[in-house]
Amino acid sequence: MVLTSATQELFGCRTDEDVTAESPYKLLKKDDIIQDIKRRAGVSDFSPVKQIVLDYPEDELLLVFDRDFTYDQCFYLVLTPEAKDRILNPPQPETPEALENEVNKTSEPKPWISLGSEQDINEESFKDSREKLRYKFSRVRGKFAAPVCFSDRNIADAKDSYMECVPYQDSRFSIKQMQRDCGMQAVPRLQSSSAQTQWKFKRNVFTQYTPRELGDGEKENIHQHESLKNLCKSVTPRVLQALQQEEILNVFFDDWKALGPAGDDADWSGKVSEGLMLFQAFIDLKYSKHKKISSINWHPTIYGVLAVALTEKKEEPLKEFSTFEVRASHIVFYSFSDPSSPQLLLECPDDIFAFEFCPSDPNIIVGGCVNGQVVLWDISAHVIHLQVTQPGKKASVNTDTFDLDDHKENKTPVVRYCAVSALESSHKAPITDVQWLPPTFEVTRVGLAVENKYNVSAQVVTCSPDCSLMFWDVRVTKLLSQSASDRRQNADQNTSYGVPDTFQHLDRTWKPLFRVSLPKIDTGGEYAPLKFSMELYTCNGNNTDRTKEEANENDGNSKVIPDYSQLRVPSAKTLATLEDVNTRLYVGTEDGEVVYTDWKLMKDDSGRMQSAKPLHCFSIHHWLVNTVQRSPFYKDIILTTGSWNFAIWKEGVMEGPIVTSPSSEQVCTAGCWSLSRPAVFFIGKDDGSIEVWNLLEKTGEPLQVHAHITDAKITCIKPWTASSKQHFLAVTDDRGMVRVLEIPKTLYDPSRSEKFSVKKYFKLEEDRLKDFMRGKNCGRNRRRKLRSSRRKRNLRSQSNL
């Protein structure tokens, strides 16, 4: 238990004064503890053991001062009268008396008694029963070196474009089986198990599964022997103590952190943990059963709160006579304060593959469904419930109605979505990525970047494998396409469900501003995007005609959480065009390609607005691209992961990636940059391991490999900076579990010149790539010239002939 100084003074158990290492015991009256719990409610240090105190049969409880922190804290409370008597009156240890006449005897070998096993061995031994046969194979000499003719066959003639060579019975000969010898052995059922060790050297081994047992007389003699009884009496207390410590002691306790802040400043020559450490784990069997996590995000403002999107796993087709069960889809909020149960649930119309918090208002959340619709939530009414879970935040408790026997079940609040896009105008495939545009600019219906007068993020970008990216605006248009009666009907429906009317104007009528397609560069068809990344524009103040008063007014309003129901879409004619906004973005496809394209629409020959062809396309990854993320320190550096490798790109370098990892044995399923060190990034694998890369120490292999983080495929990883001395990495897997790992200081504390050194490293890699491509082009030109000169030489020789 942890007792504050006020509680120690109240109960007379001040450390090193009332209780010391020589006299650590203090008897507390049960009535005093109950009165303290009633008076101070949840503030009382004894509130966690309220029920235990009420159930204690005696009037006094024993409190022990644990100076050596044997049980993880400075005090521990004895829970049973038997334990109190055993501590206050410890039994005298019994020493086993040595037997004087005892003589150690070694077992003597018994005489061999034949039971006929040698006959079985002789029968099972291999012996030739007949002479070996000799076969001679010959071929007609005229068939040697004969030409072979091959012909083409139309794949449409075969079923499923597959030519099957089925076996058949040759009528020319048949072999009659005269005798067949096979052996069988009755063995127990095998069981496969695993351990955290690697079997590097395989050997042929055997296991004896039938024990050699003693006779009944020998067993009885051993059981009645006094030495065995004395041994059990002496060992039993130590075994019970060891089992108790194993149940109580926290094996993940960090002794270095327990030294306090002075330990970080001291010059300690010991070894500091440099790997990721498990800090917290979350799972809910009710909502995450048979589901996987497709997306995860930390709450932008509330400490220790994160949200995950749960989706159904791809299962086998339903068997005959099976029952079909419709399961609800949710986004689940977890908190450090209560890892055993979710704190908030967002109801979804379908499974969510990606969602994001709004940068201007963290209470607004946008998500993309499996059916292609875009969904909006407003959790403003439940933000107080999430803030109570923070350290230092305490819910108001009415002491007059406080009941020690209150066992009411806390139900998790469920938030219904405010608006969903029109199905006919949405994506035709699952939405795999969704992002908010920054509040520094907005786009028009033709993809032109203009100034944002509200300085509020109000537009969303989504992508889907239906070969398109869509831009959406959450503000109210001046001319709503929905009739007044329909809007009134939707408003009444939302009110009946208790849904905020923040996005009432968008529900089931929401349509995108414009659609960006991705036509292939050289061939027909389109690219199927999965992830994308755009540059976050920062206004420099040189490209706007606003006065200083308007800028100051907008800057002041940006600190206030906006009311999205009052925002209106301004006319594009009144907005100034921003020429320095980078409208190009990187897109990762489901075929492993990385596409560099522009979202602005261009006019074709007929004058219609359409998407331009991508600028470049590189097939670096051989499979699905699951990560496209810009570095938080360099706006032109992008990390992509997919299949068995990852790549780092620099915007403006059109020759390809500047860094490409070697192919690994495991598939790269997720990747992310460090938020504090420019040279560090993390890669998740499908075998449940995480690789930590540091470009300033090792470039050909990871700096650290953390195996067995989970025994399932890692689906998402997300870093978060809680404070200057506390950094976390959230890891989700294919079984619906969230693990929060604490990043050590060696991985989040950058050096003074690390940003400059990494920038210099990227510049060297860029120059190396350009030199390689220049040499490759020179070699290609040299070979072209040699071929042309040979062709001219052959033409001259033919003309001379």
PDB file of C-alpha atoms in Angstrom, residues 506-604:
ATOM      1  CA  LEU A 506     -24.478  16.118 -44.046  1.00  0.00           C
ATOM      2  CA  ASP A 507     -26.255  12.956 -42.892  1.00  0.00           C
ATOM      3  CA  ARG A 508     -26.855  10.628 -45.877  1.00  0.00           C
ATOM      4  CA  THR A 509     -26.536  13.537 -48.344  1.00  0.00           C
ATOM      5  CA  TRP A 510     -22.805  14.196 -48.036  1.00  0.00           C
ATOM      6  CA  LYS A 511     -21.005  14.228 -51.388  1.00  0.00           C
ATOM      7  CA  PRO A 512     -17.311  14.798 -52.203  1.00  0.00           C
ATOM      8  CA  LEU A 513     -15.966  18.061 -53.572  1.00  0.00           C
ATOM      9  CA  PHE A 514     -14.104  16.301 -56.377  1.00  0.00           C
ATOM     10  CA  ARG A 515     -12.553  12.954 -57.243  1.00  0.00           C
ATOM     11  CA  VAL A 516      -8.924  12.329 -58.209  1.00  0.00           C
ATOM     12  CA  SER A 517      -8.275   9.256 -60.338  1.00  0.00           C
ATOM     13  CA  LEU A 518      -4.903   7.592 -60.859  1.00  0.00           C
ATOM     14  CA  PRO A 519      -4.515   6.512 -64.498  1.00  0.00           C
ATOM     15  CA  LYS A 520      -1.482   4.398 -65.298  1.00  0.00           C
ATOM     16  CA  ILE A 521       1.407   6.152 -67.013  1.00  0.00           C
ATOM     17  CA  ASP A 522       2.336   3.780 -69.834  1.00  0.00           C
ATOM     18  CA  THR A 523      -0.596   1.365 -70.085  1.00  0.00           C
ATOM     19  CA  GLY A 524      -4.349   1.388 -69.706  1.00  0.00           C
ATOM     20  CA  GLY A 525      -6.110   1.026 -66.392  1.00  0.00           C
ATOM     21  CA  GLU A 526      -5.676   2.793 -63.066  1.00  0.00           C
ATOM     22  CA  TYR A 527      -3.633   2.396 -59.902  1.00  0.00           C
ATOM     23  CA  ALA A 528      -5.419   1.105 -56.758  1.00  0.00           C
ATOM     24  CA  PRO A 529      -4.275   3.311 -53.814  1.00  0.00           C
ATOM     25  CA  LEU A 530      -4.086   2.072 -50.220  1.00  0.00           C
ATOM     26  CA  LYS A 531      -2.130   4.803 -48.388  1.00  0.00           C
ATOM     27  CA  PHE A 532      -1.119   8.367 -49.216  1.00  0.00           C
ATOM     28  CA  SER A 533       0.882  11.226 -47.731  1.00  0.00           C
ATOM     29  CA  MET A 534       0.745  14.948 -48.487  1.00  0.00           C
ATOM     30  CA  GLU A 535       2.956  17.780 -47.333  1.00  0.00           C
ATOM     31  CA  LEU A 536       1.623  19.794 -44.384  1.00  0.00           C
ATOM     32  CA  TYR A 537       1.605  23.395 -45.598  1.00  0.00           C
ATOM     33  CA  THR A 538       2.761  26.098 -43.180  1.00  0.00           C
ATOM     34  CA  CYS A 539       1.717  29.641 -44.016  1.00  0.00           C
ATOM     35  CA  ASN A 540       4.657  32.053 -44.365  1.00  0.00           C
ATOM     36  CA  GLY A 541       2.583  35.236 -44.464  1.00  0.00           C
ATOM     37  CA  ASN A 542       3.836  36.367 -47.878  1.00  0.00           C
ATOM     38  CA  ASN A 543       1.034  34.974 -50.007  1.00  0.00           C
ATOM     39  CA  THR A 544      -2.034  36.563 -48.530  1.00  0.00           C
ATOM     40  CA  ASP A 545      -3.689  39.965 -48.898  1.00  0.00           C
ATOM     41  CA  ARG A 546      -5.368  39.959 -45.505  1.00  0.00           C
ATOM     42  CA  THR A 547      -4.810  42.916 -43.226  1.00  0.00           C
ATOM     43  CA  LYS A 548      -3.060  42.641 -39.911  1.00  0.00           C
ATOM     44  CA  GLU A 549      -6.343  43.067 -38.011  1.00  0.00           C
ATOM     45  CA  GLU A 550      -7.935  40.102 -39.854  1.00  0.00           C
ATOM     46  CA  ALA A 551      -4.907  37.921 -39.223  1.00  0.00           C
ATOM     47  CA  ASN A 552      -4.860  38.706 -35.530  1.00  0.00           C
ATOM     48  CA  GLU A 553      -8.603  38.104 -35.294  1.00  0.00           C
ATOM     49  CA  ASN A 554      -8.334  34.732 -36.997  1.00  0.00           C
ATOM     50  CA  ASP A 555      -5.328  33.734 -34.891  1.00  0.00           C
ATOM     51  CA  GLY A 556      -7.264  34.527 -31.744  1.00  0.00           C
ATOM     52  CA  ASN A 557     -10.264  32.527 -32.873  1.00  0.00           C
ATOM     53  CA  SER A 558      -8.107  29.523 -33.731  1.00  0.00           C
ATOM     54  CA  LYS A 559      -7.464  28.898 -30.046  1.00  0.00           C
ATOM     55  CA  VAL A 560     -11.182  28.463 -29.429  1.00  0.00           C
ATOM     56  CA  ILE A 561     -12.773  25.140 -30.369  1.00  0.00           C
ATOM     57  CA  PRO A 562     -14.938  25.920 -33.420  1.00  0.00           C
ATOM     58  CA  ASP A 563     -18.610  25.093 -33.802  1.00  0.00           C
ATOM     59  CA  TYR A 564     -18.755  23.099 -37.031  1.00  0.00           C
ATOM     60  CA  SER A 565     -22.528  23.457 -37.298  1.00  0.00           C
ATOM     61  CA  GLN A 566     -22.070  27.225 -37.781  1.00  0.00           C
ATOM     62  CA  LEU A 567     -19.287  27.069 -40.386  1.00  0.00           C
ATOM     63  CA  ARG A 568     -20.250  27.910 -43.963  1.00  0.00           C
ATOM     64  CA  VAL A 569     -18.436  27.167 -47.201  1.00  0.00           C
ATOM     65  CA  PRO A 570     -17.159  30.520 -48.545  1.00  0.00           C
ATOM     66  CA  SER A 571     -17.238  31.440 -52.186  1.00  0.00           C
ATOM     67  CA  ALA A 572     -14.096  30.460 -54.064  1.00  0.00           C
ATOM     68  CA  LYS A 573     -14.044  33.854 -55.787  1.00  0.00           C
ATOM     69  CA  THR A 574     -13.398  35.670 -52.504  1.00  0.00           C
ATOM     70  CA  LEU A 575     -10.446  33.470 -51.493  1.00  0.00           C
ATOM     71  CA  ALA A 576      -6.849  34.226 -52.443  1.00  0.00           C
ATOM     72  CA  THR A 577      -4.960  31.498 -54.298  1.00  0.00           C
ATOM     73  CA  LEU A 578      -1.899  30.088 -52.538  1.00  0.00           C
ATOM     74  CA  GLU A 579       0.852  29.452 -55.072  1.00  0.00           C
ATOM     75  CA  ASP A 580       3.386  27.918 -52.671  1.00  0.00           C
ATOM     76  CA  VAL A 581       1.197  24.978 -51.565  1.00  0.00           C
ATOM     77  CA  ASN A 582       2.619  21.639 -52.647  1.00  0.00           C
ATOM     78  CA  THR A 583      -0.318  19.824 -54.291  1.00  0.00           C
ATOM     79  CA  ARG A 584       1.660  16.678 -55.024  1.00  0.00           C
ATOM     80  CA  LEU A 585       1.451  13.574 -52.896  1.00  0.00           C
ATOM     81  CA  TYR A 586       2.870  10.072 -52.617  1.00  0.00           C
ATOM     82  CA  VAL A 587       0.468   7.147 -52.979  1.00  0.00           C
ATOM     83  CA  GLY A 588       1.083   3.472 -52.155  1.00  0.00           C
ATOM     84  CA  THR A 589      -0.929   0.924 -54.155  1.00  0.00           C
ATOM     85  CA  GLU A 590      -2.105  -2.628 -53.549  1.00  0.00           C
ATOM     86  CA  ASP A 591       0.331  -3.905 -56.212  1.00  0.00           C
ATOM     87  CA  GLY A 592       3.392  -2.596 -54.347  1.00  0.00           C
ATOM     88  CA  GLU A 593       3.853   0.574 -56.440  1.00  0.00           C
ATOM     89  CA  VAL A 594       4.709   4.023 -55.091  1.00  0.00           C
ATOM     90  CA  VAL A 595       3.039   6.686 -57.250  1.00  0.00           C
ATOM     91  CA  TYR A 596       3.913  10.397 -57.256  1.00  0.00           C
ATOM     92  CA  THR A 597       0.983  12.458 -58.553  1.00  0.00           C
ATOM     93  CA  ASP A 598      -0.793  15.840 -58.398  1.00  0.00           C
ATOM     94  CA  TRP A 599      -4.314  16.218 -57.042  1.00  0.00           C
ATOM     95  CA  LYS A 600      -5.142  19.363 -59.098  1.00  0.00           C
ATOM     96  CA  LEU A 601      -7.559  18.747 -61.951  1.00  0.00           C
ATOM     97  CA  MET A 602      -6.421  19.684 -65.476  1.00  0.00           C
ATOM     98  CA  LYS A 603      -8.382  20.525 -68.607  1.00  0.00           C
ATOM     99  CA  ASP A 604      -8.286  18.010 -71.428  1.00  0.00           C
TER     100      ASP A 604
END
